[in-house]
PDB file of C-alpha atoms in Angstrom:
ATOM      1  CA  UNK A 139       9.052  21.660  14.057  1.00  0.00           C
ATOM      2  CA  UNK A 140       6.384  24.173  14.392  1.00  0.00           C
ATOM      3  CA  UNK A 141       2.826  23.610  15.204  1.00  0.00           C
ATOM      4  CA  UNK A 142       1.713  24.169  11.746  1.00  0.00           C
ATOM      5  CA  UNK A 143       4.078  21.643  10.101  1.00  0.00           C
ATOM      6  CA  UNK A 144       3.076  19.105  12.802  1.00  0.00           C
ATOM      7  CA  UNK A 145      -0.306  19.722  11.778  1.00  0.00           C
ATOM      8  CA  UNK A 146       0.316  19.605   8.413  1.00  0.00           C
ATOM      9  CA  UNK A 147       2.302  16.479   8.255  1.00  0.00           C
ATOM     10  CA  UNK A 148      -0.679  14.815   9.857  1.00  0.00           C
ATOM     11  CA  UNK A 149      -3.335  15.929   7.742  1.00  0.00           C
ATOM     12  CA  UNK A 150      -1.151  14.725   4.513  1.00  0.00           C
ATOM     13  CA  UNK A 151      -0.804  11.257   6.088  1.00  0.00           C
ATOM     14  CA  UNK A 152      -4.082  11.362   6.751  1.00  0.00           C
ATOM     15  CA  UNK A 153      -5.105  11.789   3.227  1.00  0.00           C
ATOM     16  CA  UNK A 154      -2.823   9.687   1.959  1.00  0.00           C
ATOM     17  CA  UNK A 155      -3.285   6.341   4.248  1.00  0.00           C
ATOM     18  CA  UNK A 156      -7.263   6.869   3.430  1.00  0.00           C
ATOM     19  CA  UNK A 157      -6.803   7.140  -0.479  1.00  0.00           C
ATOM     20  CA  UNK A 158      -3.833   4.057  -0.319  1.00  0.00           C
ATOM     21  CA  UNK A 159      -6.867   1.959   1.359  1.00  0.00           C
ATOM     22  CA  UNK A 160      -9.162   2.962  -1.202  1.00  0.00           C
ATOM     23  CA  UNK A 161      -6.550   2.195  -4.308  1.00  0.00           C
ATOM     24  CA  UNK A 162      -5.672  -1.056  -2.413  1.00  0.00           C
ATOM     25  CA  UNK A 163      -9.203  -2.153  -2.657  1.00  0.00           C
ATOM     26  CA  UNK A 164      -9.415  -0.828  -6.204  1.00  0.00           C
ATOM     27  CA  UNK A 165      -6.644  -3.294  -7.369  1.00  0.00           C
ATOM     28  CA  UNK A 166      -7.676  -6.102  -5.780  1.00  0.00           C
ATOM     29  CA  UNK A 167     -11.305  -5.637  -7.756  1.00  0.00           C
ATOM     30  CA  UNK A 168      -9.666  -4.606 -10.976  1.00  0.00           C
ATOM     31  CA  UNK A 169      -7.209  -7.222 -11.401  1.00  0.00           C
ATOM     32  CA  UNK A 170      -9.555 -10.001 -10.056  1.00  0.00           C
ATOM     33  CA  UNK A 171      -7.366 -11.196  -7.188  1.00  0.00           C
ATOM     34  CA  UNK A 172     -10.417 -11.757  -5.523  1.00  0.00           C
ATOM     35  CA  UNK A 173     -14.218 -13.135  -6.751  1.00  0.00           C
ATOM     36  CA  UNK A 174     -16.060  -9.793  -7.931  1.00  0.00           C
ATOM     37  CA  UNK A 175     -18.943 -11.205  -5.441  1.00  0.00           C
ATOM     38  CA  UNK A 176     -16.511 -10.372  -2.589  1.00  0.00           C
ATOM     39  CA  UNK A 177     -16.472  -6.403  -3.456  1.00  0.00           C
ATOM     40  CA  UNK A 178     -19.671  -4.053  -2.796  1.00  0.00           C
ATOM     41  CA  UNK A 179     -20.025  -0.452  -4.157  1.00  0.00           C
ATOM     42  CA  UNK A 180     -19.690   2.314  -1.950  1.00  0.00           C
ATOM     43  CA  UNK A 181     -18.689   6.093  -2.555  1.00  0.00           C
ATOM     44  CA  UNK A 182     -15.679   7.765  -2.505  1.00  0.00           C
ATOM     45  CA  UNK A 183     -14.301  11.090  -3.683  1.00  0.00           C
ATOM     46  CA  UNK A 184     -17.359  11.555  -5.051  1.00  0.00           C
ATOM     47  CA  UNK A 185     -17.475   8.299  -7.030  1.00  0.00           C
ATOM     48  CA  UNK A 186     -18.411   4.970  -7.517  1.00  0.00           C
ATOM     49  CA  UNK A 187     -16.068   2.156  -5.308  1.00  0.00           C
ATOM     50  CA  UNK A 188     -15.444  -1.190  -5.274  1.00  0.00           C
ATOM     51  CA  UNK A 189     -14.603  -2.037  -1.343  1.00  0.00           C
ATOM     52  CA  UNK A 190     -14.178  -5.721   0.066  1.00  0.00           C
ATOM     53  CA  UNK A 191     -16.591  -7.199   2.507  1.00  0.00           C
ATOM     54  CA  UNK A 192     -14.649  -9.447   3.872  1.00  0.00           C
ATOM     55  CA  UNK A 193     -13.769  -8.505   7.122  1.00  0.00           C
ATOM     56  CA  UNK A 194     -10.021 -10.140   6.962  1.00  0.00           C
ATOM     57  CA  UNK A 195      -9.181  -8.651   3.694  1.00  0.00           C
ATOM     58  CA  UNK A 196     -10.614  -5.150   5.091  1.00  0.00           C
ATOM     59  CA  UNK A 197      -8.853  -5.490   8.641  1.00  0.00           C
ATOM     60  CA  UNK A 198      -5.615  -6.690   6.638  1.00  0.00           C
ATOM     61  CA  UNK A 199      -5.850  -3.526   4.332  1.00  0.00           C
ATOM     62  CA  UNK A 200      -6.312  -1.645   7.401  1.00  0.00           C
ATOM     63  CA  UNK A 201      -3.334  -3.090   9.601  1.00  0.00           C
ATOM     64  CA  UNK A 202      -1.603  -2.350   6.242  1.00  0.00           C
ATOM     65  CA  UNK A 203      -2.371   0.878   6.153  1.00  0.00           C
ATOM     66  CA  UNK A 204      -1.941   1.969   9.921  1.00  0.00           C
ATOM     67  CA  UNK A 205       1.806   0.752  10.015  1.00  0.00           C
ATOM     68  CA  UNK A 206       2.552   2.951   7.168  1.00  0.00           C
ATOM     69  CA  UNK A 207       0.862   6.079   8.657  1.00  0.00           C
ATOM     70  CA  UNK A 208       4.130   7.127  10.530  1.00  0.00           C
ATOM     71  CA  UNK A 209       6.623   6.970   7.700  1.00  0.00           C
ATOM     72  CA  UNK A 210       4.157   8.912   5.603  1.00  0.00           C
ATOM     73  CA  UNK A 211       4.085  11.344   8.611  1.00  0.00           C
ATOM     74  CA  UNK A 212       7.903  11.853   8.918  1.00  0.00           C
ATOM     75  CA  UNK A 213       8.452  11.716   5.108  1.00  0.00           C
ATOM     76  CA  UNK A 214      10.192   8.301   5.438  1.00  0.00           C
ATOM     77  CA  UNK A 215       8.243   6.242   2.721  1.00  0.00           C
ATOM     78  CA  UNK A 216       9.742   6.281  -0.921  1.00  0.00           C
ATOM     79  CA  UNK A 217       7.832   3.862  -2.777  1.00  0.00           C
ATOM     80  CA  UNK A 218       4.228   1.575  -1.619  1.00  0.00           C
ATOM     81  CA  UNK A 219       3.912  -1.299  -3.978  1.00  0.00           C
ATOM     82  CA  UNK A 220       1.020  -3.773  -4.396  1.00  0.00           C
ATOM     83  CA  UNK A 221       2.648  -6.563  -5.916  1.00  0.00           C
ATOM     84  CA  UNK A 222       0.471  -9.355  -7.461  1.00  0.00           C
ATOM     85  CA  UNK A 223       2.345 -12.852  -7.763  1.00  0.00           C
ATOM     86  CA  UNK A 224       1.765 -16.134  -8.981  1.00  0.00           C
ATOM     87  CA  UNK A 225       1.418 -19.344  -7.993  1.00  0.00           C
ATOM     88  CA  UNK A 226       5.289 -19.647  -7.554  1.00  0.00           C
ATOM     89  CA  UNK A 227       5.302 -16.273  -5.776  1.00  0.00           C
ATOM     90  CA  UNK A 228       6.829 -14.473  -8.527  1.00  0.00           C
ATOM     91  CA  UNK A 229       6.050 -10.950  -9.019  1.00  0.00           C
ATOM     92  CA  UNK A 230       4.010 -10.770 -12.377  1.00  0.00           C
ATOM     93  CA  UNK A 231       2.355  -7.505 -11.644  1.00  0.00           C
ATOM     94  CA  UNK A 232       3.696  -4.227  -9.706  1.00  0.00           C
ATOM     95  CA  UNK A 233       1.089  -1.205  -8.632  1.00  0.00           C
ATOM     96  CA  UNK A 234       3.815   1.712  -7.827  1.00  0.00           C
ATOM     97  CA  UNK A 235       3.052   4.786  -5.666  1.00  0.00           C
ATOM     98  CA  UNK A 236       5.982   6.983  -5.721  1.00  0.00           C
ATOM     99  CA  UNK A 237       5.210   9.289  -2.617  1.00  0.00           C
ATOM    100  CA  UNK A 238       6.886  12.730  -1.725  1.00  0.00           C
ATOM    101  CA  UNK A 239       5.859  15.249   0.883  1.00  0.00           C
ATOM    102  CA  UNK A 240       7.520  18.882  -0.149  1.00  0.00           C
ATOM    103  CA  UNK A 241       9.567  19.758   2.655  1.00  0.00           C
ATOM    104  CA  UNK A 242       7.830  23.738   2.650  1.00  0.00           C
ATOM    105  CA  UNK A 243       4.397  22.554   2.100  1.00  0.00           C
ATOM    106  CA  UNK A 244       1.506  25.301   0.614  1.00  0.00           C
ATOM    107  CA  UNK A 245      -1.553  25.236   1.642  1.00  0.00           C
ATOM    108  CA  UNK A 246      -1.887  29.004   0.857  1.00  0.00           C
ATOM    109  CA  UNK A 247      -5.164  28.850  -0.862  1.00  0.00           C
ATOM    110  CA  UNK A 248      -8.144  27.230   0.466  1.00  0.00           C
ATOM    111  CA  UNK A 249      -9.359  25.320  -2.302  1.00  0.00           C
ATOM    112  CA  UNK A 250      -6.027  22.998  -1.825  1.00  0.00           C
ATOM    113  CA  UNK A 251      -8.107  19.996  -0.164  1.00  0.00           C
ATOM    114  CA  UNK A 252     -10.770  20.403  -3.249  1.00  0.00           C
ATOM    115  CA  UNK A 253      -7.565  20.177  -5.515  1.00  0.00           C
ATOM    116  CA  UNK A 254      -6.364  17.408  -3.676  1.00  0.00           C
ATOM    117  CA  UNK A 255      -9.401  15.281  -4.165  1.00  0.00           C
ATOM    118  CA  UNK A 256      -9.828  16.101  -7.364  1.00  0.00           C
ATOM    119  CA  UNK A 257      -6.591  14.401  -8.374  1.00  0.00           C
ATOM    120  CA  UNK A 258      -7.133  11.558  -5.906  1.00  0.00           C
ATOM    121  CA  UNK A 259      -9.894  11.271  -7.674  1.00  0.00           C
ATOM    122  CA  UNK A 260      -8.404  10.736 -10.842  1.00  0.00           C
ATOM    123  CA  UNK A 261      -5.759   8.451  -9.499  1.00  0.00           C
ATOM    124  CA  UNK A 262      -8.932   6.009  -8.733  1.00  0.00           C
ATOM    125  CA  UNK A 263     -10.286   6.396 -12.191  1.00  0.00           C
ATOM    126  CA  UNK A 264      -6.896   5.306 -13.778  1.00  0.00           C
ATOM    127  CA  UNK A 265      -6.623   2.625 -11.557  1.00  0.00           C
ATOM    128  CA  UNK A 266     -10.649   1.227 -12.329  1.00  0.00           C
ATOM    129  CA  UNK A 267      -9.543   1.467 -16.175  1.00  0.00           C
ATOM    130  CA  UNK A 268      -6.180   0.191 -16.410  1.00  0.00           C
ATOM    131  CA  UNK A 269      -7.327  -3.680 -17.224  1.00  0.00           C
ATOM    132  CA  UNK A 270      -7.199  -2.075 -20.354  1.00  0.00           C
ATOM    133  CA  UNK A 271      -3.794  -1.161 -20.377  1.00  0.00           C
ATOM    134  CA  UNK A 272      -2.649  -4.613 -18.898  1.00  0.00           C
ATOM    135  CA  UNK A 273      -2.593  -7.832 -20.013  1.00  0.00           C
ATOM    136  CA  UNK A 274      -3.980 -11.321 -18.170  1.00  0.00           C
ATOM    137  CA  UNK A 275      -3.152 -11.884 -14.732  1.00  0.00           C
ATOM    138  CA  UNK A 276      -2.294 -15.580 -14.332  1.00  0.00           C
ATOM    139  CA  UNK A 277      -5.376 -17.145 -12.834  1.00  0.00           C
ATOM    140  CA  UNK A 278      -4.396 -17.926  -9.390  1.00  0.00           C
ATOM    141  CA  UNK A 279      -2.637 -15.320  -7.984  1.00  0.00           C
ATOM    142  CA  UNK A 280      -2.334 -14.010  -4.283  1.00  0.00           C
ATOM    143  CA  UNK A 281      -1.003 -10.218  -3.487  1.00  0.00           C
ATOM    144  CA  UNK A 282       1.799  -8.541  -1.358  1.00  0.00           C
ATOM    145  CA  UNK A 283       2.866  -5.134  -0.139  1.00  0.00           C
ATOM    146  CA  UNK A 284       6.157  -3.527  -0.079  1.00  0.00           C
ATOM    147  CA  UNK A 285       7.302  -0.725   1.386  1.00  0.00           C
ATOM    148  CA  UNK A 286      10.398   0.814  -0.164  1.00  0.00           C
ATOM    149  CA  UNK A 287      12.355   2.930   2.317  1.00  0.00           C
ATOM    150  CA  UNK A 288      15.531   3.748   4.607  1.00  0.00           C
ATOM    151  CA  UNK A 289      17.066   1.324   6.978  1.00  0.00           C
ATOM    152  CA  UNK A 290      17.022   4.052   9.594  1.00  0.00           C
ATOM    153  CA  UNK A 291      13.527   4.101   8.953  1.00  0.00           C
ATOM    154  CA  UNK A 292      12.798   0.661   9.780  1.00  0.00           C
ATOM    155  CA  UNK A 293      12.814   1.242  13.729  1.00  0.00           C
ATOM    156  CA  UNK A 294      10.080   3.762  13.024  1.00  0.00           C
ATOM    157  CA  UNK A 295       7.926   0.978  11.493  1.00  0.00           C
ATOM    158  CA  UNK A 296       8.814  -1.819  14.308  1.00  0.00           C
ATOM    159  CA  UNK A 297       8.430   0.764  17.360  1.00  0.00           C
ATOM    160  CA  UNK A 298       4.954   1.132  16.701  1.00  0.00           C
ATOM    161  CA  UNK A 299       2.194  -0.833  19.309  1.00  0.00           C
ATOM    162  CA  UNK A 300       0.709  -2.477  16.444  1.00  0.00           C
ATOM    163  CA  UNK A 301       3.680  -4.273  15.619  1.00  0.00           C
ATOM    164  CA  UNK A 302       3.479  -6.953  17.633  1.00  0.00           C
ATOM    165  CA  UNK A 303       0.526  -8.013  15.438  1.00  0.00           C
ATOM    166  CA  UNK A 304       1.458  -7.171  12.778  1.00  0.00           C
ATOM    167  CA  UNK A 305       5.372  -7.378  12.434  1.00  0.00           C
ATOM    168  CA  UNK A 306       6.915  -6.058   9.138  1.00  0.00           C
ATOM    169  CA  UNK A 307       9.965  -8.335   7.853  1.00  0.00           C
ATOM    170  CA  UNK A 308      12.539  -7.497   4.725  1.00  0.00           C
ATOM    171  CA  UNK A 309      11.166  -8.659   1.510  1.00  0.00           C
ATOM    172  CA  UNK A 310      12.805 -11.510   0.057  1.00  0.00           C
ATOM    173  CA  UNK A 311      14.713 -10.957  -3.101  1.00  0.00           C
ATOM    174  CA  UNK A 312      12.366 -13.335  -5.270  1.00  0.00           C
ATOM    175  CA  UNK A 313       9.548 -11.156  -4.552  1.00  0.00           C
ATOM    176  CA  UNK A 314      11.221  -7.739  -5.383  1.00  0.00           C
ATOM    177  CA  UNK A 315      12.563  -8.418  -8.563  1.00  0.00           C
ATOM    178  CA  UNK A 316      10.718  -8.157 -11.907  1.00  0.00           C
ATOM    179  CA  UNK A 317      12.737  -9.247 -15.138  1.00  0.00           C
ATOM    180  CA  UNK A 318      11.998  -7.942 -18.393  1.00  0.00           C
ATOM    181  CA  UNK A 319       9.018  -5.819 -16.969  1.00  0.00           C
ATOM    182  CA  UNK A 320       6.665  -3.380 -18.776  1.00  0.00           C
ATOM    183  CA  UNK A 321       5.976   0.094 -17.372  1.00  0.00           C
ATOM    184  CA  UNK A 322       2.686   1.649 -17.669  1.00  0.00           C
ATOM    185  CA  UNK A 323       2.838   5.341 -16.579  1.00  0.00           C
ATOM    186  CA  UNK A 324      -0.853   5.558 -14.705  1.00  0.00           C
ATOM    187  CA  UNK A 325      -1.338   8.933 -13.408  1.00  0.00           C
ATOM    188  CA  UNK A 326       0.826  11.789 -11.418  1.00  0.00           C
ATOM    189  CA  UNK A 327       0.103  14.907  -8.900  1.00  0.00           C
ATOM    190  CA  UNK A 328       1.327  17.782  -7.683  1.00  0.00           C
ATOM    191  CA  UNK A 329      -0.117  19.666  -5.077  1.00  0.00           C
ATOM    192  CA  UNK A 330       1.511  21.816  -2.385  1.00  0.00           C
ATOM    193  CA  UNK A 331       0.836  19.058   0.254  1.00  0.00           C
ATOM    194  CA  UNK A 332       2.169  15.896  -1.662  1.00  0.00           C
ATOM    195  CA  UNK A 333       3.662  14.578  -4.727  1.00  0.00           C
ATOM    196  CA  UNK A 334       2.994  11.201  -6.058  1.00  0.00           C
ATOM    197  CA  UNK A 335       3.523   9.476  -8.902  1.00  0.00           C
ATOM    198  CA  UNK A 336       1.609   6.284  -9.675  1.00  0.00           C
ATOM    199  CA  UNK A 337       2.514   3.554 -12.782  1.00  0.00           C
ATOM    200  CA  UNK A 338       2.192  -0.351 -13.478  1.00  0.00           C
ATOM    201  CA  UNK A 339       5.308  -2.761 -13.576  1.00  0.00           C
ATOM    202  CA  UNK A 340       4.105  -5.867 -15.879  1.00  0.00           C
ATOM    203  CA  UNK A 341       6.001  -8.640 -16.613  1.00  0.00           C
ATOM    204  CA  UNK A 342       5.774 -10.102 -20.589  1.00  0.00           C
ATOM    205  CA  UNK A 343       5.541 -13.511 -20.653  1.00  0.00           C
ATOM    206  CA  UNK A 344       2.556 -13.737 -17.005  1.00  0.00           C
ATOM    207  CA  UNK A 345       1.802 -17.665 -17.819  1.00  0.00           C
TER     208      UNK A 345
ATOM    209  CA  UNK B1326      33.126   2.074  31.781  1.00  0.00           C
ATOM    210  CA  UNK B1327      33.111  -1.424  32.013  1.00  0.00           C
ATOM    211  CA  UNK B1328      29.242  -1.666  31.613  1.00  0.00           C
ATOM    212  CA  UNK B1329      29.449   0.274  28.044  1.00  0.00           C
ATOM    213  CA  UNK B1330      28.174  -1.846  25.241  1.00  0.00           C
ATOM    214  CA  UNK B1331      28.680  -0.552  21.560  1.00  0.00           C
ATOM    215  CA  UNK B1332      25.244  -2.942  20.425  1.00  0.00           C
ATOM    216  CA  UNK B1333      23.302  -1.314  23.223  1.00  0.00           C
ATOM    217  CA  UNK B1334      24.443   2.195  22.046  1.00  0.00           C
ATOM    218  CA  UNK B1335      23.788   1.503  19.021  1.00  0.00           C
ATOM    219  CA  UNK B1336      20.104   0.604  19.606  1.00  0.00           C
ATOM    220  CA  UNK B1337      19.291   3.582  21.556  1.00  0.00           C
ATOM    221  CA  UNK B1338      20.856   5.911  19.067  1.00  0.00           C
ATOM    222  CA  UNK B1339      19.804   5.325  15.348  1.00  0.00           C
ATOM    223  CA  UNK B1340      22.334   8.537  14.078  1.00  0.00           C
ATOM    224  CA  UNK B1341      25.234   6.318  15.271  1.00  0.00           C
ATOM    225  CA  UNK B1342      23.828   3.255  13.517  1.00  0.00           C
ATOM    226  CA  UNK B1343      23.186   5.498  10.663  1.00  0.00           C
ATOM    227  CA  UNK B1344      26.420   6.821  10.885  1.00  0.00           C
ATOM    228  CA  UNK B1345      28.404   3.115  11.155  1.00  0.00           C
ATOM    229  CA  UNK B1346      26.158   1.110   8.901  1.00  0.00           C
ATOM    230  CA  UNK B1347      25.387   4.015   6.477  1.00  0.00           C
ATOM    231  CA  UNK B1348      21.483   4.595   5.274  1.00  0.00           C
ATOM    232  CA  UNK B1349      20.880   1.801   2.645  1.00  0.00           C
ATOM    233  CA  UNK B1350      17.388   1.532   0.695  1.00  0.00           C
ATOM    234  CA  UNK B1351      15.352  -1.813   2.334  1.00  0.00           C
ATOM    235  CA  UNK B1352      12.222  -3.447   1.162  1.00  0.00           C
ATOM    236  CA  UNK B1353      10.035  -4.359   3.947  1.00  0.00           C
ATOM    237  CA  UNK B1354       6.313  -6.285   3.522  1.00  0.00           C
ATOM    238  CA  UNK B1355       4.350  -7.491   6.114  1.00  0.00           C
ATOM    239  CA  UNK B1356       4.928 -10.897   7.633  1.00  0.00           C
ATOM    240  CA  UNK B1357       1.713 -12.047   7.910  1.00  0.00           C
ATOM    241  CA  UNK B1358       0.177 -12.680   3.752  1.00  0.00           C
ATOM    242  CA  UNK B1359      -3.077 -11.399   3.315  1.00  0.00           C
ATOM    243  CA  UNK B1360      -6.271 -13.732   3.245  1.00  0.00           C
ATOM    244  CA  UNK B1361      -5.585 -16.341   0.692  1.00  0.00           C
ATOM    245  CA  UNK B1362      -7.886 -16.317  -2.326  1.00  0.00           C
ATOM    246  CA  UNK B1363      -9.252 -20.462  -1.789  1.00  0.00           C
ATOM    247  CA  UNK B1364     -10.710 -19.086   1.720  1.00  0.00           C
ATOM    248  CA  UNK B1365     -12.324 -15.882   0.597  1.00  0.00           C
ATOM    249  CA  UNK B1366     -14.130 -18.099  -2.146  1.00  0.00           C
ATOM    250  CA  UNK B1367     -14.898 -20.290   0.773  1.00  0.00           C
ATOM    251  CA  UNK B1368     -16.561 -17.577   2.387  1.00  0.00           C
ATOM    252  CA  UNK B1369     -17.772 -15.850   0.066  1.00  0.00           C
ATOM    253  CA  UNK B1370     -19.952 -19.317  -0.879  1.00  0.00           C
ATOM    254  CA  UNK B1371     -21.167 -19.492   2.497  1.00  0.00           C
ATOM    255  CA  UNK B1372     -22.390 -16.014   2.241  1.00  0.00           C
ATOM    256  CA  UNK B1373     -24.358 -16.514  -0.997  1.00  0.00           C
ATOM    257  CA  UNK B1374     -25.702 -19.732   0.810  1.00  0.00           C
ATOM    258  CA  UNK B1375     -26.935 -17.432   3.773  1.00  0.00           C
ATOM    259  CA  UNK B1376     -28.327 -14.563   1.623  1.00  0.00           C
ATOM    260  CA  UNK B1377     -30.411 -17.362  -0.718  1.00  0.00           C
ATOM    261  CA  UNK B1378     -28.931 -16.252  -3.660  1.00  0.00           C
ATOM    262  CA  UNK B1379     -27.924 -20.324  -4.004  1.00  0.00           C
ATOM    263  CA  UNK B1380     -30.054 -23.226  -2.973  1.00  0.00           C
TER     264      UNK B1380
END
């Protein structure tokens, strides 16, 4: 691996862990998992933000965040997923970002980091409209992530320091499985640096 | 040798575990669930309480 791809590799997981912390904090505020009193408004790719002040559910976002860092970095993450689940823990809502990192990235041009947050941009307008494309959330409902990957990636996310603190487990079944779901195609990018794809899993019948 | 442990091998090499267990899709989450919604509210009260905003 040359110098430039290590570089490069690191400035797309850079990007990408600070706009998945930003989206994070986005769902939580759209959907109402949390009191809108909780959230504050700060700015963000040149917009308006909702971000939490609490400090657990910002450090939590954070730890979140950090342990997926190095499988964004070696191109090891397929799929992030906020999940939003009921009372009973069942899935009722999925928030899908469908990550790839072009193995010959192009950064050719200059302006690629304007284009980037341009479309990252977009991604966070989608995601402060979409109430509109869902329906009700059940009222009490608490929130999960799930990392879809390789098994040989697995030791990359439990050989990390942080780990210890924040250990990573396999998802149980209940929680990854979404019967007779809706899909709601959000918003997609292509840039030279990364690919993703972002869309909303909803179940029918949330009550 | 006698000291040669397929598990240990195994562990230091992820190609061979690759290789023997082949490279099958997981779901991992965190262990630890995120603040639950009854203590934010909790907090969140005790803030308004401090900043005045209720009686």
């Amino acid at each position: 691996m040359s110098h430039q791809d290590f570089s490069v590799s690191e400035v797309s997981a850079d990007i990408l862990c600070e706009f998945l912390e930003v989206a994070f904090h986005c769902i939580l505020y759209v959907r109402q998992v949390y009191p809108p009193g909780v959230f504050e408004r700060r700015k963000k790719y040149n917009i308006p933000v909702q971000v939490s002040r609490h400090p657990e559910v910002r450090s939590y976002i954070q730890e979140v965040v950090k342990s997926l860092r190095p499988l964004l970095q070696n191109n090891e993450l397929e799929k992030v997923v906020l999940v939003i689940l009921d009372g009973f823990e069942r899935p009722v809502e999925r928030f899908v970002f469908e990550i790839t990192t072009p193995q010959q990235p192009n950064i050719s041009d200059d302006s690629f980091l304007l284009r980037i947050e341009q479309a990252l941009r977009s991604f966070i307008l989608k995601l402060n409209i979409c109430e509109a494309l869902l329906s009700d959330k059940p009222k009490d409902c608490t929130w999960t992530v799930q990392v879809h990957t390789k098994e040989s990636a697995v030791d990359t996310l439990q050989s990390q320091p942080l780990i210890e603190s924040f250990p990573w487990v396999q998802a149980e079944d209940l929680q990854t499985s979404m019967a007779d779901s809706r899909l709601v195609p959000l918003k997609a990018m292509q840039t030279g640096l990364v690919q993703m794809q972002l869309y909303a899993e909803e179940i029918e019948d949330k009550t | 040798g006698d000291d040669f442990s397929l598990i240990d091998e195994i562990k230091k090499n992820p190609e061979l575990k690759k290789s023997l267990h082949g490279n099958t899709k997981v779901v991992m989450t965190p262990c630890r669930p995120p603040p639950n919604v009854r203590s934010v509210r909790r907090w969140l009260y005790g803030q308004d309480v401090k900043e005045e905003k209720i009686p």
